[in-house]
Coordinates of C-alpha atoms in Angstrom, one line a residue:
M908 CA 29.9 58.4 82.5
T909 CA 33.2 60.4 82.8
S910 CA 35.8 60.1 80.2
T911 CA 39.1 61.8 79.6
G912 CA 40.4 62.9 76.2
T913 CA 37.0 64.1 74.8
T914 CA 38.2 67.7 74.3
A915 CA 41.1 68.4 72.0
P916 CA 43.9 70.3 73.5
P917 CA 44.5 73.9 72.1
P918 CA 46.7 73.8 69.1
P919 CA 50.4 74.4 70.3
G920 CA 51.8 77.5 68.7
V921 CA 55.4 77.6 67.3
A922 CA 56.7 79.2 70.4
R923 CA 55.1 76.5 72.6
L924 CA 56.5 73.8 70.5
L925 CA 60.0 75.3 70.7
R926 CA 59.9 76.5 74.3
P927 CA 61.7 73.6 75.8
Y928 CA 64.7 74.4 73.6
A929 CA 64.9 78.1 74.4
G930 CA 68.3 77.5 76.1
G931 CA 69.7 75.8 73.0
F932 CA 68.5 78.7 70.8
A933 CA 70.2 81.2 73.2
V934 CA 73.4 79.3 72.9
V935 CA 73.2 79.3 69.1
V936 CA 72.4 83.1 69.0
T937 CA 75.2 84.0 71.5
L938 CA 77.8 81.9 69.6
Q939 CA 76.7 83.5 66.3
V940 CA 76.8 87.0 67.7
I941 CA 80.4 86.6 68.9
G942 CA 81.4 85.0 65.6
A943 CA 79.7 87.7 63.6
V944 CA 81.2 90.5 65.5
A945 CA 84.6 88.9 65.4
G946 CA 84.2 88.4 61.6
L947 CA 84.2 92.2 61.3
A948 CA 87.7 92.4 62.7
P949 CA 89.6 91.6 59.5
L950 CA 87.5 94.3 57.5
L951 CA 88.0 96.8 60.2
A952 CA 91.7 96.0 60.4
V953 CA 92.1 96.6 56.7
A954 CA 90.2 99.8 56.9
E955 CA 92.2 101.0 59.9
L956 CA 95.5 100.0 58.2
G957 CA 94.5 101.9 55.1
R958 CA 93.7 105.1 57.2
T959 CA 97.0 104.6 59.2
L960 CA 99.2 104.0 56.2
L961 CA 97.6 106.7 54.0
A962 CA 97.7 109.3 56.8
P963 CA 100.4 112.0 56.6
G964 CA 103.7 111.4 58.4
P965 CA 105.3 108.2 59.4
A966 CA 103.1 105.2 60.5
D967 CA 103.1 103.9 64.0
D968 CA 104.7 100.4 63.8
G969 CA 103.2 99.3 67.1
H970 CA 99.7 100.3 66.1
V971 CA 100.1 98.5 62.7
R972 CA 101.2 95.4 64.5
D973 CA 98.2 95.5 67.0
V974 CA 95.8 96.0 64.1
V975 CA 97.1 93.0 62.1
I976 CA 97.0 90.8 65.3
A977 CA 93.5 91.9 66.1
G978 CA 92.4 91.2 62.5
A979 CA 93.9 87.7 62.6
A980 CA 92.6 87.0 66.0
G981 CA 89.1 88.1 64.9
L982 CA 89.2 85.8 61.9
L983 CA 90.2 82.8 64.1
V984 CA 87.5 83.6 66.7
R985 CA 84.9 84.0 63.8
L986 CA 85.8 80.5 62.4
L987 CA 85.7 78.8 65.9
F988 CA 82.4 80.5 67.1
T989 CA 80.6 80.2 63.8
A990 CA 81.5 76.5 63.5
A991 CA 80.3 76.0 67.1
S992 CA 77.1 77.9 66.5
S993 CA 76.4 75.7 63.4
G994 CA 77.2 72.5 65.3
V995 CA 74.9 73.4 68.3
G996 CA 72.2 74.5 65.8
H997 CA 72.2 71.2 64.0
L998 CA 72.3 69.2 67.2
L999 CA 69.4 71.3 68.3
D1000 CA 67.6 70.7 65.1
T1001 CA 68.0 66.9 65.6
R1002 CA 66.6 67.1 69.1
V1003 CA 63.6 69.2 67.9
Q1004 CA 62.8 66.8 65.1
L1005 CA 63.1 63.8 67.3
S1006 CA 60.8 65.3 69.9
L1007 CA 58.2 66.4 67.3
R1008 CA 58.2 62.9 65.8
R1009 CA 57.9 61.4 69.2
Q1010 CA 54.9 63.7 70.0
L1011 CA 53.3 62.9 66.6
A1012 CA 53.7 59.2 67.1
A1013 CA 52.3 59.4 70.7
R1014 CA 49.3 61.5 69.4
L1015 CA 48.7 59.2 66.5
G1016 CA 48.8 56.3 68.9
R1017 CA 46.0 57.9 71.0
V1018 CA 43.6 59.2 68.4
P1019 CA 40.7 57.0 67.3
I1020 CA 41.6 54.3 64.8
G1021 CA 38.6 55.5 62.7
W1022 CA 40.3 58.9 62.4
L1023 CA 43.4 57.2 61.1
A1024 CA 41.5 54.9 58.8
R1025 CA 39.8 57.7 56.9
R1026 CA 43.1 59.4 56.0
H1027 CA 45.7 58.7 53.4
S1028 CA 48.7 57.0 54.9
G1029 CA 51.0 59.0 52.6
E1030 CA 49.5 62.3 53.9
L1031 CA 50.2 61.4 57.6
A1032 CA 53.6 60.0 56.7
K1033 CA 54.3 63.5 55.0
V1034 CA 53.5 65.2 58.3
V1035 CA 55.8 63.0 60.3
G1036 CA 58.5 62.9 57.7
E1037 CA 58.6 65.8 55.3
D1038 CA 56.9 68.4 57.4
V1039 CA 59.1 67.8 60.4
S1040 CA 62.2 67.9 58.1
A1041 CA 60.9 71.3 56.8
V1042 CA 61.6 73.0 60.1
H1043 CA 65.3 72.2 59.6
P1044 CA 66.3 75.5 57.9
V1045 CA 64.4 77.6 60.5
I1046 CA 66.1 75.8 63.4
A1047 CA 69.6 74.9 62.1
H1048 CA 70.3 78.0 59.7
T1049 CA 67.8 80.8 60.0
P1050 CA 68.6 82.0 63.7
G1051 CA 72.3 82.3 63.0
E1052 CA 71.9 83.7 59.5
L1053 CA 69.5 86.4 60.7
V1054 CA 71.6 87.3 63.8
S1055 CA 74.6 87.6 61.5
A1056 CA 72.6 89.6 59.0
F1057 CA 71.5 92.2 61.6
V1058 CA 74.5 92.2 64.0
V1059 CA 77.1 92.8 61.3
P1060 CA 75.4 95.9 59.8
L1061 CA 74.6 97.4 63.2
V1062 CA 78.3 97.1 64.4
S1063 CA 79.4 98.4 60.9
L1064 CA 77.0 101.4 61.3
G1065 CA 78.3 102.1 64.7
Y1066 CA 81.9 102.2 63.4
L1067 CA 81.0 104.2 60.3
F1068 CA 79.2 106.8 62.4
T1069 CA 82.4 107.4 64.3
V1070 CA 84.2 108.0 61.0
D1071 CA 81.6 110.3 59.3
W1072 CA 77.9 110.3 60.1
R1073 CA 76.8 112.1 57.0
L1074 CA 78.4 109.6 54.6
T1075 CA 77.0 106.8 56.8
L1076 CA 73.5 108.1 56.0
I1077 CA 74.2 108.3 52.3
T1078 CA 75.5 104.7 52.4
L1079 CA 72.1 103.8 53.8
I1080 CA 70.2 105.1 50.8
P1081 CA 70.2 101.7 48.9
V1082 CA 68.8 99.9 52.0
L1083 CA 66.1 102.4 52.5
L1084 CA 65.1 102.3 48.8
A1085 CA 64.8 98.5 49.0
V1086 CA 62.7 98.5 52.2
A1087 CA 60.4 101.2 50.7
L1088 CA 59.6 98.7 47.8
V1089 CA 58.7 95.8 50.1
P1090 CA 55.1 96.9 50.8
L1091 CA 54.5 97.0 47.0
M1092 CA 55.1 93.2 47.1
M1093 CA 52.3 92.7 49.8
T1094 CA 49.5 94.6 48.2
P1095 CA 46.0 92.9 48.0
A1096 CA 46.4 92.4 44.2
R1097 CA 49.9 90.7 44.7
L1098 CA 48.6 88.5 47.5
R1099 CA 45.5 87.5 45.2
E1100 CA 47.9 86.7 42.4
Q1101 CA 50.1 84.5 44.6
K1102 CA 47.0 82.7 45.9
E1103 CA 45.7 82.1 42.3
F1104 CA 49.3 80.8 41.4
D1105 CA 49.2 78.3 44.3
A1106 CA 45.7 77.1 43.3
A1107 CA 46.8 76.7 39.6
M1108 CA 49.8 74.8 40.8
G1109 CA 47.5 72.5 42.8
R1110 CA 45.3 71.9 39.7
I1111 CA 48.1 71.1 37.5
S1112 CA 49.5 68.5 40.1
A1113 CA 46.1 67.0 40.5
S1114 CA 45.6 66.7 36.7
V1115 CA 49.0 65.1 36.4
V1116 CA 48.4 62.5 39.1
E1117 CA 44.9 61.8 37.7
F1118 CA 46.2 61.2 34.2
V1119 CA 49.1 59.0 35.4
Q1120 CA 47.1 56.9 37.8
G1121 CA 44.3 56.4 35.3
I1122 CA 46.5 55.9 32.3
A1123 CA 45.5 52.2 31.8
V1124 CA 41.8 53.0 31.9
V1125 CA 42.2 56.0 29.7
K1126 CA 44.0 54.1 27.0
A1127 CA 41.8 51.1 27.2
F1128 CA 38.6 53.1 26.7
G1129 CA 39.9 55.7 24.3
G1130 CA 39.8 58.7 26.5
S1131 CA 43.3 59.9 26.1
E1132 CA 42.3 63.1 24.3
R1133 CA 39.8 64.1 27.0
A1134 CA 42.3 63.4 29.8
H1135 CA 45.1 65.2 28.0
G1136 CA 42.7 68.0 27.3
R1137 CA 42.2 68.5 31.0
F1138 CA 45.9 68.5 31.5
R1139 CA 46.4 71.2 28.9
T1140 CA 43.7 73.3 30.3
A1141 CA 45.3 73.1 33.7
V1142 CA 48.7 74.0 32.1
D1143 CA 47.1 77.0 30.3
D1144 CA 45.5 78.2 33.6
F1145 CA 48.9 77.8 35.3
T1146 CA 50.7 79.8 32.6
R1147 CA 48.2 82.7 32.8
S1148 CA 48.3 82.9 36.6
F1149 CA 52.1 82.6 36.6
Y1150 CA 52.4 85.4 33.9
R1151 CA 50.1 87.6 36.0
M1152 CA 52.1 87.1 39.1
V1153 CA 55.5 87.7 37.5
R1154 CA 54.2 90.7 35.6
G1155 CA 53.0 92.2 38.9
L1156 CA 56.2 91.4 40.8
A1157 CA 58.8 91.9 38.1
G1158 CA 59.2 95.6 38.4
V1159 CA 59.3 95.7 42.2
A1160 CA 61.7 92.7 42.4
A1161 CA 64.0 94.3 39.8
G1162 CA 64.0 97.6 41.7
M1163 CA 65.0 95.9 44.9
Q1164 CA 67.7 93.8 43.3
V1165 CA 69.1 97.0 41.6
A1166 CA 69.0 98.9 45.0
L1167 CA 70.8 96.1 46.8
S1168 CA 73.3 95.2 44.1
P1169 CA 77.1 96.0 44.8
P1170 CA 77.4 98.3 41.8
F1171 CA 74.6 100.6 43.0
V1172 CA 75.8 100.5 46.7
L1173 CA 79.3 101.4 45.5
L1174 CA 78.1 104.1 43.2
A1175 CA 76.2 105.7 46.2
V1176 CA 79.3 105.4 48.5
L1177 CA 81.6 106.8 45.8
A1178 CA 79.2 109.6 44.9
G1179 CA 78.7 110.6 48.5
G1180 CA 82.4 110.2 49.4
A1181 CA 83.5 112.3 46.5
Y1182 CA 81.0 115.1 47.6
R1183 CA 82.4 115.0 51.1
I1184 CA 86.0 114.8 50.1
T1185 CA 85.8 117.7 47.6
G1186 CA 83.9 119.7 50.3
G1187 CA 86.7 119.2 52.7
G1188 CA 84.6 117.3 55.1
L1189 CA 86.2 113.9 54.8
A1190 CA 89.8 112.7 54.4
P1191 CA 90.4 110.5 51.3
A1192 CA 91.7 107.6 53.6
D1193 CA 88.4 107.7 55.5
L1194 CA 86.5 106.6 52.3
L1195 CA 88.0 103.2 52.6
P1196 CA 85.9 101.9 55.5
F1197 CA 82.7 102.8 53.6
L1198 CA 83.8 100.9 50.5
L1199 CA 84.7 97.8 52.5
L1200 CA 81.7 97.8 55.0
G1201 CA 79.0 99.6 52.9
L1202 CA 78.2 96.4 51.0
G1203 CA 77.4 94.6 54.2
L1204 CA 74.6 97.0 55.1
T1205 CA 72.3 95.4 52.5
A1206 CA 72.6 91.9 54.1
P1207 CA 69.5 92.1 56.3
V1208 CA 67.1 92.8 53.4
A1209 CA 68.8 90.2 51.1
A1210 CA 68.8 87.6 53.9
L1211 CA 65.1 88.1 54.6
G1212 CA 64.3 87.8 50.9
H1213 CA 66.4 84.5 50.3
G1214 CA 65.1 83.0 53.5
F1215 CA 61.5 83.9 53.0
D1216 CA 60.5 80.8 51.1
D1217 CA 62.1 78.5 53.7
V1218 CA 60.3 80.4 56.6
Q1219 CA 57.0 80.2 54.8
A1220 CA 57.3 76.5 54.0
A1221 CA 58.3 75.9 57.7
R1222 CA 55.4 77.9 58.9
R1223 CA 52.9 75.8 56.8
A1224 CA 54.6 72.6 57.8
V1225 CA 54.4 73.6 61.6
G1226 CA 50.7 74.4 61.0
R1227 CA 50.1 70.9 59.8
I1228 CA 52.1 69.5 62.7
R1229 CA 50.1 71.6 65.1
D1230 CA 46.9 70.3 63.6
V1231 CA 47.8 66.7 64.3
L1232 CA 49.1 67.4 67.8
A1233 CA 45.7 69.1 68.4
E1234 CA 43.6 66.1 67.5
P1235 CA 41.6 64.7 70.4
S1236 CA 42.6 61.3 71.8
L1237 CA 40.2 58.5 72.1
P1238 CA 38.0 59.3 75.2
E1239 CA 39.1 57.0 78.0
P1240 CA 36.9 56.4 81.1
V1241 CA 38.3 57.7 84.4
R1242 CA 37.0 54.6 86.2
P1243 CA 36.9 51.7 83.6
V1244 CA 34.2 49.1 84.0
A1245 CA 34.9 45.5 83.2
P1246 CA 32.1 43.9 81.0
E1247 CA 30.4 40.8 82.4
G1248 CA 30.3 38.2 79.6
H1249 CA 30.5 39.0 75.9
R1250 CA 26.9 39.7 74.8
V1251 CA 26.9 42.5 72.3
E1252 CA 24.0 45.0 72.0
L1253 CA 23.5 48.0 69.8
R1254 CA 20.7 50.3 71.1
D1255 CA 19.2 52.9 68.7
V1256 CA 22.7 53.5 67.2
R1257 CA 23.0 56.4 64.9
F1258 CA 26.3 57.5 63.3
G1259 CA 27.3 60.3 60.9
Y1260 CA 30.9 61.2 59.9
G1261 CA 31.8 64.6 61.1
G1262 CA 29.4 64.5 63.8
R1263 CA 29.9 64.8 67.6
S1264 CA 31.8 61.6 67.8
G1265 CA 33.0 61.4 64.3
Y1266 CA 36.5 62.3 65.3
E1267 CA 37.0 64.8 62.5
G1268 CA 39.0 67.1 64.7
R1269 CA 38.7 70.7 65.9
S1270 CA 40.3 72.2 62.8
G1271 CA 38.5 70.3 60.1
Y1272 CA 41.5 68.1 59.7
G1273 CA 39.4 65.9 57.5
G1274 CA 39.4 68.6 54.9
R1275 CA 43.1 69.1 55.1
F1276 CA 43.8 65.4 54.8
G1277 CA 41.1 64.6 52.2
N1278 CA 38.8 62.7 54.7
E1279 CA 38.2 60.3 51.8
G1280 CA 34.8 58.7 51.7
A1281 CA 33.4 60.7 54.7
E1282 CA 29.8 61.8 54.3
A1283 CA 29.9 64.8 56.6
G1284 CA 26.5 66.0 57.6
R1285 CA 24.6 62.7 56.6
E1286 CA 23.9 59.9 58.9
V1287 CA 25.3 56.7 57.6
L1288 CA 23.6 54.5 60.3
R1289 CA 20.0 55.3 61.6
G1290 CA 18.3 53.6 64.4
I1291 CA 20.2 50.4 64.6
D1292 CA 18.9 47.9 67.2
L1293 CA 20.8 44.6 67.3
V1294 CA 21.7 41.9 69.7
L1295 CA 24.6 39.4 69.3
E1296 CA 24.3 36.6 71.6
P1297 CA 27.4 34.6 72.9
G1298 CA 28.1 31.6 70.8
T1299 CA 26.3 32.9 67.7
V1300 CA 27.5 34.2 64.3
T1301 CA 25.7 37.4 63.0
A1302 CA 26.1 38.2 59.4
V1303 CA 25.6 41.7 57.9
V1304 CA 24.8 42.0 54.2
G1305 CA 23.7 44.7 51.9
P1306 CA 24.6 46.7 48.9
S1307 CA 27.7 49.0 48.7
G1308 CA 27.2 52.2 50.8
S1309 CA 24.6 50.6 53.0
G1310 CA 26.8 51.1 56.2
K1311 CA 28.0 47.6 56.8
S1312 CA 31.7 48.6 57.4
T1313 CA 30.7 51.5 59.5
L1314 CA 28.5 49.3 61.7
V1315 CA 31.2 46.6 62.4
Q1316 CA 33.8 49.4 63.1
L1317 CA 31.7 50.5 66.0
L1318 CA 32.3 47.3 67.8
P1319 CA 36.1 47.6 68.2
R1320 CA 35.4 51.3 68.9
F1321 CA 37.1 52.7 65.8
Y1322 CA 34.2 55.3 66.2
D1323 CA 31.7 56.1 68.9
P1324 CA 28.0 56.4 67.8
T1325 CA 26.7 59.9 67.6
H1326 CA 23.5 58.7 69.3
G1327 CA 22.7 55.6 71.2
S1328 CA 25.1 53.1 72.6
V1329 CA 27.1 49.9 71.9
L1330 CA 27.3 47.6 74.8
L1331 CA 29.6 44.7 75.6
G1332 CA 28.6 42.5 78.6
G1333 CA 26.1 45.0 79.6
V1334 CA 28.6 47.9 79.6
D1335 CA 28.8 50.8 77.3
L1336 CA 32.0 50.6 75.3
R1337 CA 32.8 54.2 76.3
E1338 CA 33.0 52.9 79.9
V1339 CA 35.4 50.1 79.0
G1340 CA 39.1 50.9 78.9
S1341 CA 40.9 50.3 75.6
R1342 CA 43.2 47.7 77.0
E1343 CA 40.3 45.7 78.4
L1344 CA 38.3 46.2 75.2
Y1345 CA 41.0 44.9 72.9
R1346 CA 41.6 41.9 75.2
R1347 CA 38.0 40.9 74.4
V1348 CA 37.5 42.0 70.8
S1349 CA 39.7 41.2 67.8
F1350 CA 39.0 42.0 64.1
V1351 CA 40.1 40.9 60.7
F1352 CA 39.4 43.4 57.9
Q1353 CA 39.6 43.2 54.2
D1354 CA 42.2 46.0 54.0
V1355 CA 45.1 44.3 55.8
R1356 CA 48.0 46.3 57.2
L1357 CA 51.1 44.3 58.4
L1358 CA 54.1 45.7 60.3
R1359 CA 57.6 45.9 59.1
A1360 CA 58.5 43.0 61.4
S1361 CA 58.9 39.3 61.3
V1362 CA 56.0 37.2 60.2
A1363 CA 56.0 35.6 63.8
D1364 CA 55.8 39.0 65.4
N1365 CA 52.9 40.0 63.1
I1366 CA 51.0 36.9 64.0
A1367 CA 51.8 37.4 67.8
L1368 CA 51.0 41.1 67.7
A1369 CA 48.1 40.9 70.1
V1370 CA 49.8 38.1 72.2
P1371 CA 53.5 39.2 72.3
H1372 CA 54.3 36.5 75.0
A1373 CA 53.1 33.7 72.7
D1374 CA 55.7 31.0 72.0
R1375 CA 56.6 29.8 68.5
D1376 CA 54.5 26.6 68.8
A1377 CA 51.3 28.7 69.4
V1378 CA 52.3 31.0 66.5
V1379 CA 52.8 27.9 64.2
R1380 CA 49.4 26.4 65.3
A1381 CA 47.6 29.6 64.4
A1382 CA 49.3 29.9 61.1
R1383 CA 48.4 26.2 60.2
R1384 CA 44.7 27.0 61.1
A1385 CA 44.8 30.1 58.9
S1386 CA 46.4 28.0 56.0
I1387 CA 49.4 30.2 55.8
H1388 CA 52.1 27.9 57.5
D1389 CA 53.3 26.3 54.2
R1390 CA 53.7 29.6 52.5
V1391 CA 55.7 30.9 55.5
L1392 CA 58.0 28.0 55.3
E1393 CA 58.8 28.9 51.7
L1394 CA 60.2 32.4 52.8
P1395 CA 63.9 32.8 53.1
R1396 CA 63.9 32.7 56.9
G1397 CA 60.6 31.2 57.5
Y1398 CA 58.7 32.8 60.5
D1399 CA 61.8 35.1 61.1
S1400 CA 61.4 36.7 57.6
V1401 CA 60.6 40.4 57.8
I1402 CA 57.6 41.8 56.0
G1403 CA 58.8 44.3 53.3
E1404 CA 62.4 43.0 53.3
D1405 CA 62.7 39.3 52.6
A1406 CA 58.9 38.6 52.9
R1407 CA 56.6 39.6 50.0
L1408 CA 53.0 38.5 50.6
S1409 CA 50.1 38.8 48.3
G1410 CA 46.8 40.3 49.5
G1411 CA 45.3 36.9 50.2
E1412 CA 48.4 35.8 52.1
A1413 CA 48.6 38.9 54.2
Q1414 CA 44.9 38.4 55.0
R1415 CA 45.6 35.0 56.2
V1416 CA 48.4 36.3 58.4
S1417 CA 45.8 38.7 59.9
I1418 CA 43.4 35.8 60.4
A1419 CA 46.2 33.8 62.2
R1420 CA 46.7 36.8 64.4
A1421 CA 43.0 36.8 65.4
L1422 CA 43.0 33.1 66.0
L1423 CA 46.0 33.3 68.3
A1424 CA 44.4 36.2 70.2
D1425 CA 41.3 33.9 70.7
T1426 CA 39.2 36.8 72.0
P1427 CA 35.5 36.1 73.0
V1428 CA 34.3 38.6 70.3
L1429 CA 35.5 38.4 66.7
V1430 CA 34.7 41.0 64.0
L1431 CA 35.3 40.0 60.3
D1432 CA 34.9 42.2 57.4
E1433 CA 35.1 39.9 54.3
A1434 CA 38.1 38.3 55.9
T1435 CA 38.6 35.8 53.0
A1436 CA 38.0 38.2 50.1
F1437 CA 41.3 37.4 48.4
A1438 CA 41.4 33.6 49.1
D1439 CA 40.8 30.8 46.7
P1440 CA 37.9 28.5 47.4
Q1441 CA 39.9 25.8 49.1
T1442 CA 41.7 28.2 51.4
E1443 CA 38.5 29.9 52.2
Q1444 CA 36.8 26.7 53.2
A1445 CA 39.8 25.8 55.4
V1446 CA 39.8 29.3 57.1
R1447 CA 36.0 29.1 57.6
E1448 CA 36.5 25.7 59.3
A1449 CA 39.2 27.2 61.6
L1450 CA 37.1 30.1 62.5
A1451 CA 34.2 27.7 63.3
Q1452 CA 36.2 26.0 65.9
N1453 CA 35.2 27.0 69.5
R1454 CA 32.3 28.8 67.9
E1455 CA 30.1 28.2 70.9
K1456 CA 32.5 30.3 73.1
R1457 CA 32.6 33.3 70.7
T1458 CA 30.4 36.1 69.6
T1459 CA 31.1 36.7 65.9
L1460 CA 30.0 39.6 63.7
V1461 CA 30.8 39.2 60.0
I1462 CA 30.4 41.3 56.9
A1463 CA 29.7 39.0 53.9
H1464 CA 29.7 39.8 50.2
R1465 CA 30.0 36.1 49.3
L1466 CA 26.7 34.6 50.4
E1467 CA 28.3 31.2 50.9
T1468 CA 30.1 32.7 53.9
I1469 CA 26.8 33.3 55.7
A1470 CA 24.9 30.2 54.9
D1471 CA 25.4 28.8 58.4
A1472 CA 25.0 32.1 60.2
D1473 CA 22.6 32.2 63.1
T1474 CA 21.3 35.6 62.2
V1475 CA 21.5 37.5 59.0
V1476 CA 20.9 41.3 59.0
M1477 CA 20.1 43.1 55.8
L1478 CA 21.1 46.8 55.7
R1479 CA 19.9 49.3 53.3
D1480 CA 20.7 53.1 53.4
G1481 CA 21.9 52.7 57.0
E1482 CA 18.8 50.9 58.3
I1483 CA 18.1 47.3 59.1
V1484 CA 15.3 46.3 56.6
E1485 CA 15.3 42.6 57.3
R1486 CA 16.7 40.1 59.9
G1487 CA 16.4 36.2 60.5
T1488 CA 18.1 33.1 59.4
T1489 CA 19.1 32.5 55.7
A1490 CA 16.2 30.1 55.2
E1491 CA 13.7 32.5 56.8
L1492 CA 14.8 35.5 54.7
L1493 CA 14.7 33.5 51.5
A1494 CA 11.2 32.2 52.2
R1495 CA 10.1 35.7 52.9
G1496 CA 11.0 36.7 49.4
G1497 CA 12.0 40.3 50.4
A1498 CA 15.1 42.4 49.9
F1499 CA 17.5 39.6 51.1
A1500 CA 16.0 37.1 48.6
E1501 CA 16.3 39.6 45.8
F1502 CA 20.0 40.2 46.9
W1503 CA 20.6 36.4 47.0
K1504 CA 19.1 35.9 43.5
I1505 CA 21.3 38.6 42.0
H1506 CA 24.4 37.0 43.5
A1507 CA 23.4 33.5 42.4
D1508 CA 22.8 34.7 38.9
A1509 CA 26.2 36.5 38.9
V1510 CA 27.9 33.3 40.1
E1511 CA 26.2 31.2 37.5
A1512 CA 27.2 33.6 34.8
D1513 CA 30.8 33.5 35.9
A1514 CA 30.7 29.7 35.9
V1515 CA 29.3 29.6 32.4
E1516 CA 31.9 32.0 31.2
A1517 CA 34.7 30.1 32.9
G1518 CA 33.4 26.8 31.3
A1519 CA 33.3 28.4 27.9
V1520 CA 36.9 29.6 28.3
E1521 CA 38.0 26.1 29.4
A1522 CA 36.2 24.5 26.6
G1523 CA 37.9 26.8 24.0
S1524 CA 41.2 26.1 25.6
R1525 CA 40.7 22.4 25.2
E1526 CA 39.6 22.8 21.6
R1527 CA 42.7 24.8 20.8
E1528 CA 44.9 22.2 22.4
G1529 CA 43.2 19.4 20.3
E1530 CA 43.8 21.4 17.1
E1531 CA 47.4 21.9 18.0
A1532 CA 47.8 18.1 18.8
R1533 CA 46.3 17.3 15.4

């Protein structure tokens, strides 16, 4: 079997991500360079006018006029080219963000569904939204700002060297002092303190989220003091780490600020200028350019300091974007094979999250994104052999954590087994193309996700060419038609806008989608978990239609759901411990019978409790009537 997509592409670097836009960056930089150089013209004009007007003898009117015109022209050019650079930079930023989001959407559309299912949707949304937006300063602002910060001082230095090279070196003293202090901010001790500060910030954020999300439980069970104590501990740790970091950086940061401050720069220029003037090496008028341009020489260090946080945030965001883009896509066969029939067979299937086919990614992305629930390094399914004949219903039962959901997710190929194979119509699913697979397999899971689209479009998702009558028939069979008619625009109501559906209603929309698709293989993971008994019965009857033409695999927590199943499979710790019909398993008196008894006792206890509540209610109503 030969498949494509089994190897993740190398993580694209920042340069590779931005390479298609090199021309745009060149235009931004060129425009900014011209604007920055032209922006010096007014300052140089003032300096030149001062030198001309303060020089002995009459001033040259023509030279004064030319200097004034040059200064005004430079100011106009600066405004035009800087505005153009900013405009092109923001347009470039828009193109880059659009491209990154398209690349991310395309990659997320090709990664295994199981990889997506095991990650928080908010975390992936953060990558596509916030992380892509975090590159805005680096693209739209940083190139122009850095160019301006370096070009202006270099041109200024060139001019000042023509006036007096000795005073120019004296003017550079504040910059050299600030640069000399930079390594002190990057010592191992400072880096360790910053790392501890980030960790403490993470702990305090986690404690806040934990406290807020669990506030109802905490208050109900009187654990507020313990929960608040954990928060106080996190705050104390944060305070100590913040104090250590500030104490370590305060002296260096203060020294840099003093060195780059205008008073210190002016003091250095005036002291050096006074020394040169009194020594006869500099005319008093020549001190003016140094006073005007000397302050600009500190711009590069100051710009690097102010933009450092944005650059670091963008670097981390690009790292997360690169990780998503580097995720391997679902392996697709080079030459897809069409299944013959819809008999399903699992042969010696083993599966463990984080394994060879667990789709956890080349960079341990599960760790970055939480990989909630994954049991890396432990097999969740072990040696599963199972056959699902056409026209039969196979029910999977077992305690929580037994591997039921993992097993049914192998059939629509949310994951590939780490060992063994899953066959459809005699063909390994890895040899069946995705399009063909989803034409033959549909699924309804307990955790329903509806699109922000009309109710009709959500039902017709798998059959977009279906007409409205077919959509309505599927909705009727799923017992959701009447509720849809109550919505403001009926089937045209948009989920999330003018359509608000409960969990049970959303589940019935998902069932209608599966009924409309009418695939020969149907996978149900507690598809009526949120339905009331009447609705559940109606849905079960709808699913039972054309049963003889369909292969059905269902997870059941309510044992009534599997009473008519052709085969019941009992899972425990990832292994099949019993299989047979419901009657056979009950007669056997094994694990399934014990499971059934526990459920029956729980149902009976619930019924007794409900009866007691109802009787108490009637008694209160009678007392009120008397």
